PDB file of C-alpha atoms in Angstrom:
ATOM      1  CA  UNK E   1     -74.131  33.113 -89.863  1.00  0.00           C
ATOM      2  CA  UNK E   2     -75.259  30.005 -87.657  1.00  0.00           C
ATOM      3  CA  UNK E   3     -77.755  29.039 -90.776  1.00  0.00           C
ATOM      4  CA  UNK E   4     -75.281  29.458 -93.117  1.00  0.00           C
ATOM      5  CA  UNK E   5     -73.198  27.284 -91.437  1.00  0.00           C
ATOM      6  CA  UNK E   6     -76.543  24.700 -91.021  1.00  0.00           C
ATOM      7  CA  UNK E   7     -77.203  25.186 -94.835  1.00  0.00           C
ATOM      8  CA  UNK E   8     -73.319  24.046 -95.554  1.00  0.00           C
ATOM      9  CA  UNK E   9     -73.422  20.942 -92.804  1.00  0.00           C
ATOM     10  CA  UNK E  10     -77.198  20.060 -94.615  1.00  0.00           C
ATOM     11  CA  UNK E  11     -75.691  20.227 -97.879  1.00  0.00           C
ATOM     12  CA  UNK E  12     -72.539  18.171 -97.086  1.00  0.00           C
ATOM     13  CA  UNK E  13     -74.761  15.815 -95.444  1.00  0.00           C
ATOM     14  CA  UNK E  14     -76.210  15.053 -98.947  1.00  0.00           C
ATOM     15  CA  UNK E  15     -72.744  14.681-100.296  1.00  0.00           C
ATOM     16  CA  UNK E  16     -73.326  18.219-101.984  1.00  0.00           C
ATOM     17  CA  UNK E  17     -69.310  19.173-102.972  1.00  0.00           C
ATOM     18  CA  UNK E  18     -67.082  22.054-103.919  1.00  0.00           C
ATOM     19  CA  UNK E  19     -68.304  22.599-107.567  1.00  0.00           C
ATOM     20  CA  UNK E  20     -71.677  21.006-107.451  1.00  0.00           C
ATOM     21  CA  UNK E  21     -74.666  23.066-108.178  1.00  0.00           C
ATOM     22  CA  UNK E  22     -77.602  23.985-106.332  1.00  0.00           C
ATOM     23  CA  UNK E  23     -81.170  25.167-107.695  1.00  0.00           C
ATOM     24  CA  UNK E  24     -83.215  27.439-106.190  1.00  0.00           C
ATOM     25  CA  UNK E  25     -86.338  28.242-107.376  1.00  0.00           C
ATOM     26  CA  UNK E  26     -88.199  29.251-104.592  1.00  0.00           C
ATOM     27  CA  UNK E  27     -89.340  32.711-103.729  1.00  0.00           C
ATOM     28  CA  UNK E  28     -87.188  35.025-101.779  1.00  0.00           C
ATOM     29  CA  UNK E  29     -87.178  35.131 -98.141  1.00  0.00           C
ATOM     30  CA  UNK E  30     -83.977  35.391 -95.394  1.00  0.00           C
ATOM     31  CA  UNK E  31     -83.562  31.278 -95.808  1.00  0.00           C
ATOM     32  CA  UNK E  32     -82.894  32.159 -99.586  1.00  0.00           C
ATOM     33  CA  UNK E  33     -79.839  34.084 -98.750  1.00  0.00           C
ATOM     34  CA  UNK E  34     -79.000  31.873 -95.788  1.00  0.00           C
ATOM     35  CA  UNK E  35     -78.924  28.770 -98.708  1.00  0.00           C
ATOM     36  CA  UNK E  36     -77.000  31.363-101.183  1.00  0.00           C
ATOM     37  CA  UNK E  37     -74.225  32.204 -98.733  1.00  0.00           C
ATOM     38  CA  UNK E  38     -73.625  28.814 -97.023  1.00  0.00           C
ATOM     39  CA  UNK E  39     -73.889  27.235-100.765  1.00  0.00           C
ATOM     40  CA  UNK E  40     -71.391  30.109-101.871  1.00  0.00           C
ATOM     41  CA  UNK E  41     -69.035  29.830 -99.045  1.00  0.00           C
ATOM     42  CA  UNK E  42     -68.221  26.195 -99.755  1.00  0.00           C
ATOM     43  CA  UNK E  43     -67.644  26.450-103.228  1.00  0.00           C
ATOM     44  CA  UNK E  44     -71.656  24.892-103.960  1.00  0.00           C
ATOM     45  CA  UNK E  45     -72.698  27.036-106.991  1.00  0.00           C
ATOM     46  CA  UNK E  46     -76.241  28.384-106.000  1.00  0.00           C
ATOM     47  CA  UNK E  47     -78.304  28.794-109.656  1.00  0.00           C
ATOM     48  CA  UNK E  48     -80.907  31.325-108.588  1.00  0.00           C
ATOM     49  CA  UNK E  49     -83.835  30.926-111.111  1.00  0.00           C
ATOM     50  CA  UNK E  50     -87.502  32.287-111.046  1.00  0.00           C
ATOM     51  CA  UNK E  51     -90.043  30.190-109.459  1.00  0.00           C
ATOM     52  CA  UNK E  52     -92.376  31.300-111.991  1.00  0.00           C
ATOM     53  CA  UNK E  53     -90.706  29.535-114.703  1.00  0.00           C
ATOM     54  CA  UNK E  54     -92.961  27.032-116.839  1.00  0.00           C
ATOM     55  CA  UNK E  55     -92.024  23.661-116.413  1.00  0.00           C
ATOM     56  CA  UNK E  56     -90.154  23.622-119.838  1.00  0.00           C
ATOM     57  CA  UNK E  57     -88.698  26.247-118.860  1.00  0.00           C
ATOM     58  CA  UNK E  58     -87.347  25.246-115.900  1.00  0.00           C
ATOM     59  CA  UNK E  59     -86.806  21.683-116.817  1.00  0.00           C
ATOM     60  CA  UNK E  60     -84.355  22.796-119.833  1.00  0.00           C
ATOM     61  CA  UNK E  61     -82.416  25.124-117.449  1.00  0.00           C
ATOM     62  CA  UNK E  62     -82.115  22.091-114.747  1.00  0.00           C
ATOM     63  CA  UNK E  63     -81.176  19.825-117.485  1.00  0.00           C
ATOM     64  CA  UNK E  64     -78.362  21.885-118.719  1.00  0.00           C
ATOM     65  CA  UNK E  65     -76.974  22.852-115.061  1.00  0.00           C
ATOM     66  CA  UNK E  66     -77.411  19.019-113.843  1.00  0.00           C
ATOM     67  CA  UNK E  67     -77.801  20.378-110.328  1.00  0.00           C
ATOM     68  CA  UNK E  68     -76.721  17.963-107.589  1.00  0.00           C
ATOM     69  CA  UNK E  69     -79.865  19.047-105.588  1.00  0.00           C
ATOM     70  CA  UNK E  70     -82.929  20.839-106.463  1.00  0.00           C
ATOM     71  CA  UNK E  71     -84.843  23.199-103.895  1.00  0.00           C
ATOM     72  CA  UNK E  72     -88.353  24.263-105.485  1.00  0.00           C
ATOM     73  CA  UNK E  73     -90.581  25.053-102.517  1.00  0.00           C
ATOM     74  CA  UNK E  74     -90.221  26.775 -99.122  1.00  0.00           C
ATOM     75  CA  UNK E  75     -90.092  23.460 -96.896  1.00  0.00           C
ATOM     76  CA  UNK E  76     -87.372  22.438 -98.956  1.00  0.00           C
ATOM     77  CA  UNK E  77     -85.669  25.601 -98.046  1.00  0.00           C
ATOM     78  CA  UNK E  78     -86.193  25.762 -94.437  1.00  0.00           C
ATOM     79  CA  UNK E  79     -84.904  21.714 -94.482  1.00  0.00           C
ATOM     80  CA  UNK E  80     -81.766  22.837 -95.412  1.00  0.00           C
ATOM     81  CA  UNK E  81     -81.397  24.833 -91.861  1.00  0.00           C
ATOM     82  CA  UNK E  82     -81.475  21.307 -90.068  1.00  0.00           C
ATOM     83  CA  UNK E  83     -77.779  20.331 -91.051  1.00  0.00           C
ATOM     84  CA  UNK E  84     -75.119  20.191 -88.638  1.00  0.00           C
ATOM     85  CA  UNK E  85     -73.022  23.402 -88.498  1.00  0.00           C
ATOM     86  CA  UNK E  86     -70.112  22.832 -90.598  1.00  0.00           C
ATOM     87  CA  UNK E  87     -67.115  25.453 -91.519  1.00  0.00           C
ATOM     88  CA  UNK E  88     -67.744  27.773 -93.843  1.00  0.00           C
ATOM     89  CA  UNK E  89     -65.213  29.975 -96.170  1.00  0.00           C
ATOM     90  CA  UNK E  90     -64.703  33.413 -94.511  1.00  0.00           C
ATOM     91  CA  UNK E  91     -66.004  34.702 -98.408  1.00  0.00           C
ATOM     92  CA  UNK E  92     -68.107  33.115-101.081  1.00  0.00           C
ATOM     93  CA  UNK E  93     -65.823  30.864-103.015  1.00  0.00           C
ATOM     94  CA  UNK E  94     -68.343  31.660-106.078  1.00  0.00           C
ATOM     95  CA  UNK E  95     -70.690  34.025-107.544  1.00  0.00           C
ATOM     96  CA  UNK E  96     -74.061  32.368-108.490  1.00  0.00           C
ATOM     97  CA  UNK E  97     -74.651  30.951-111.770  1.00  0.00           C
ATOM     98  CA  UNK E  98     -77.437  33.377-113.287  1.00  0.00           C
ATOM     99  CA  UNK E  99     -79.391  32.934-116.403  1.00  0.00           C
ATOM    100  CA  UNK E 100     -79.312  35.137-119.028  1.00  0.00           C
ATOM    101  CA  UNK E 101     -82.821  36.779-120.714  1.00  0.00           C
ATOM    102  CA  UNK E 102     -82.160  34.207-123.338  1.00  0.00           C
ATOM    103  CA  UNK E 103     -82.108  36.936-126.672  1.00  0.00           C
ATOM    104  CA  UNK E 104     -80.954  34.537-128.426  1.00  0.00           C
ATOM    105  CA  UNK E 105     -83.901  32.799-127.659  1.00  0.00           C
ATOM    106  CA  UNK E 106     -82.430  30.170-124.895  1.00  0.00           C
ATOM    107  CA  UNK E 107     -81.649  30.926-121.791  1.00  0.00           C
ATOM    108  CA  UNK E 108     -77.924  30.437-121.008  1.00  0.00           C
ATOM    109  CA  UNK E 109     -75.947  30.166-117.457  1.00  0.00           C
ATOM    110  CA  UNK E 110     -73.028  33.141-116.230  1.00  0.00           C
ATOM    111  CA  UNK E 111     -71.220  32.353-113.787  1.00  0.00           C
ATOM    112  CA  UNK E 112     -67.343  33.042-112.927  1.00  0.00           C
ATOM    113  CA  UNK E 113     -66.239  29.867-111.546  1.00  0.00           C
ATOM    114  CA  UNK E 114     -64.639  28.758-108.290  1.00  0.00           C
ATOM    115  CA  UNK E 115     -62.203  31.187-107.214  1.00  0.00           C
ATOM    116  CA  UNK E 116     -59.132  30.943-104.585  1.00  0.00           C
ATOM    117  CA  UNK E 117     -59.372  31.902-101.219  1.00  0.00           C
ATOM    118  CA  UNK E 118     -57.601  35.537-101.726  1.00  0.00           C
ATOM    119  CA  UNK E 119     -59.762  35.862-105.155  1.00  0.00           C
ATOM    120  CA  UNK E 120     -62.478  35.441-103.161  1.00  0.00           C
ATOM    121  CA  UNK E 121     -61.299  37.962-100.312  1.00  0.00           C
ATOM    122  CA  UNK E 122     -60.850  40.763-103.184  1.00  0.00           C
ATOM    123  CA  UNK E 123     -63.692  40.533-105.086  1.00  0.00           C
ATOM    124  CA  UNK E 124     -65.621  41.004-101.852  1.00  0.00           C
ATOM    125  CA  UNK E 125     -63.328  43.943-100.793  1.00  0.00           C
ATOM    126  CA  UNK E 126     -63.713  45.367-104.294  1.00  0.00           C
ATOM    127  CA  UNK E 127     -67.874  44.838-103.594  1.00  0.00           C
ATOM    128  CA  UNK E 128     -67.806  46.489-100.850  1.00  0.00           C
ATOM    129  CA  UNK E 129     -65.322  49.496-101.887  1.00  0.00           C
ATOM    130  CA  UNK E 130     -67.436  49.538-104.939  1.00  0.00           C
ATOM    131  CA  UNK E 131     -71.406  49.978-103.440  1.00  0.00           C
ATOM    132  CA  UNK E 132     -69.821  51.165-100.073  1.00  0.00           C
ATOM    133  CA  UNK E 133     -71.420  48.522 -97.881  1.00  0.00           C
ATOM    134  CA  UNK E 134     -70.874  48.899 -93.971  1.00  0.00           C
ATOM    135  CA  UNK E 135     -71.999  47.390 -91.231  1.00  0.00           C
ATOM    136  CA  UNK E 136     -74.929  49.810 -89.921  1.00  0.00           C
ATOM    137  CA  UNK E 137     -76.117  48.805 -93.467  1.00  0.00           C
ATOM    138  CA  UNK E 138     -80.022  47.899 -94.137  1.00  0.00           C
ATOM    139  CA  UNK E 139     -81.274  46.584 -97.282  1.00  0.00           C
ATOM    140  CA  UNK E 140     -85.024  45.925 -98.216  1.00  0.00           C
ATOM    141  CA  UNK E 141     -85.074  43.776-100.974  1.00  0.00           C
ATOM    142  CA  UNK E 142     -88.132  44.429-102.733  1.00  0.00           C
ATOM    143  CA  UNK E 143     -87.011  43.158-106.758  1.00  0.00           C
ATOM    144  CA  UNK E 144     -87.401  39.354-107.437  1.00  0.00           C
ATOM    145  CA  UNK E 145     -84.256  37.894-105.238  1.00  0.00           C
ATOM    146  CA  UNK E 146     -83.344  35.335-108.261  1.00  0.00           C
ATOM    147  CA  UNK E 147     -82.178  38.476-110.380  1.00  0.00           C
ATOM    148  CA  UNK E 148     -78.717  39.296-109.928  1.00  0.00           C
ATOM    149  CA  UNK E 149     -78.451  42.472-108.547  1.00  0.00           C
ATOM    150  CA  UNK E 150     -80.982  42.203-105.135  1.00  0.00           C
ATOM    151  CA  UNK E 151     -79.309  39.376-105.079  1.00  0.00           C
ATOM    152  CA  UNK E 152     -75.822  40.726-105.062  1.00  0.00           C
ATOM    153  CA  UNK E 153     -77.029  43.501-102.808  1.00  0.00           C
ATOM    154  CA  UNK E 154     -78.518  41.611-100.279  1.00  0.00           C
ATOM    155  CA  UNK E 155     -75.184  38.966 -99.589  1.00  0.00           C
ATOM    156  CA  UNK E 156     -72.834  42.251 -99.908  1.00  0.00           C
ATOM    157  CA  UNK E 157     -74.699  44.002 -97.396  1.00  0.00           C
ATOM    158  CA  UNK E 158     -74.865  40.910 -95.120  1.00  0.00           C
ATOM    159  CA  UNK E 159     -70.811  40.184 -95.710  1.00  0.00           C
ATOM    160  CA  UNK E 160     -70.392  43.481 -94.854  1.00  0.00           C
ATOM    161  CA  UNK E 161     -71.969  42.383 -91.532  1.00  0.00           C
ATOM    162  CA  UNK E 162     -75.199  44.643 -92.766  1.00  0.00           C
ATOM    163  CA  UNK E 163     -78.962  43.437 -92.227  1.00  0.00           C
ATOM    164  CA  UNK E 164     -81.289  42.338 -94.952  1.00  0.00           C
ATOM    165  CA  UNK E 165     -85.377  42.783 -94.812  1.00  0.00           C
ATOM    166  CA  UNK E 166     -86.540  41.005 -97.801  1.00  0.00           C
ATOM    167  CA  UNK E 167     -90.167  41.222 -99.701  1.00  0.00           C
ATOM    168  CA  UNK E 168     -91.504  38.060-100.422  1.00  0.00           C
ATOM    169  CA  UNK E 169     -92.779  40.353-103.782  1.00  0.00           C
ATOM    170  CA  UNK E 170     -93.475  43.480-104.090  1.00  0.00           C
ATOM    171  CA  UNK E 171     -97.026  44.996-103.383  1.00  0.00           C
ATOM    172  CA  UNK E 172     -97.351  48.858-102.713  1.00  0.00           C
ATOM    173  CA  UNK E 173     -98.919  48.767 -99.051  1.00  0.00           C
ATOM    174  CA  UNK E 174     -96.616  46.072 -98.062  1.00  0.00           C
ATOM    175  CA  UNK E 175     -93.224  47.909 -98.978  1.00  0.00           C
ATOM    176  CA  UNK E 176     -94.452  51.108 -97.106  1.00  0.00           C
ATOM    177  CA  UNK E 177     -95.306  49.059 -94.022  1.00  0.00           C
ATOM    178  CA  UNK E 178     -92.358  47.541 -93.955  1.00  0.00           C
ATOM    179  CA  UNK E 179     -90.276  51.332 -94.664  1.00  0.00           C
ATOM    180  CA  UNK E 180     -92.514  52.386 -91.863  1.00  0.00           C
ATOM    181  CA  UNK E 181     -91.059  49.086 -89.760  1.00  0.00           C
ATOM    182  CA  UNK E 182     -87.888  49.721 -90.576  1.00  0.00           C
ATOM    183  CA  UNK E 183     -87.918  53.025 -89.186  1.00  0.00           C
TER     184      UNK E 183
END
């Protein structure tokens, strides 16, 4: 929790505010969810998108979101753990805004908008009644962490007071070392 905290004091520093939006497109690693949940827990809407993206992609998606701040390689991830500690939500205040597959041929943003202190509270209860997270929880997040559900997994587990692993992407040997790790 003290880089959550970190990522919240780093993103108030740059005058980041409830509402504002926050681009990720970096691979996923445990500073991704550390920016997700201190984002989240402020009311800063992380948008999760796929580093991958071509640059039109990526620029149309940035230009429709009009992030406050953009975070599109690992340094500029691990910067955002330098903040002061600041006070964070006890839940996210917000779900990320996700992008759909664009079938309509454009991408468009989902997300469910600020919510209220006991909104927030129940929807994580409801999470965790839901998938059944607990504490002695351990997710290995081996599926791209920008999609929605590792995603969703991975900061329910960790609310829950669970540990995340997380695959930078997956490759066969790699997962079953880190299975064999986790043993």
């Amino acid at each position: 929790e003290a880089d959550q905290r970190r990522v919240a004091g780093s993103l108030r520093a740059r005058d980041l505010r409830e509402g504002d939006r926050l681009v990720l497109c970096v691979g996923g690693s445990a500073d991704y969810l550390s920016a997700v949940l201190g984002a989240s827990r402020t009311g800063i809407v992380p948008v999760p998108l796929d580093p991958r993206l071509t640059a039109y992609e990526r620029d149309a998606i940035i230009t429709e979101v009009d992030p406050s701040l953009v975070v599109d390689s690992p340094e500029g991830l691990a910067a955002l753990r330098d903040g002061p500690e600041a006070e964070l939500d006890p839940w996210p205040r917000c779900r990320p805004m996700h992008f759909t597959s664009g079938t309509t041929g454009r991408p468009k943003g989902v997300w469910s908008g600020l919510l209220s202190s006991a909104e927030a509270e129940a929807l994580v209860s409801e999470e965790r009644d839901l998938w059944g997270f607990r504490p002695d929880d351990l997710d290995l997040v081996v599926s791209p962490i920008h999609h929605s559900a590792p995603l969703r997994f991975a900061t329910g587990t960790l609310l829950a007071g669970g540990s995340v692993a997380v695959l930078p992407r997956f490759e066969p040997n790699a997962f079953v070392d880190a299975v064999h790790g986790l043993r």
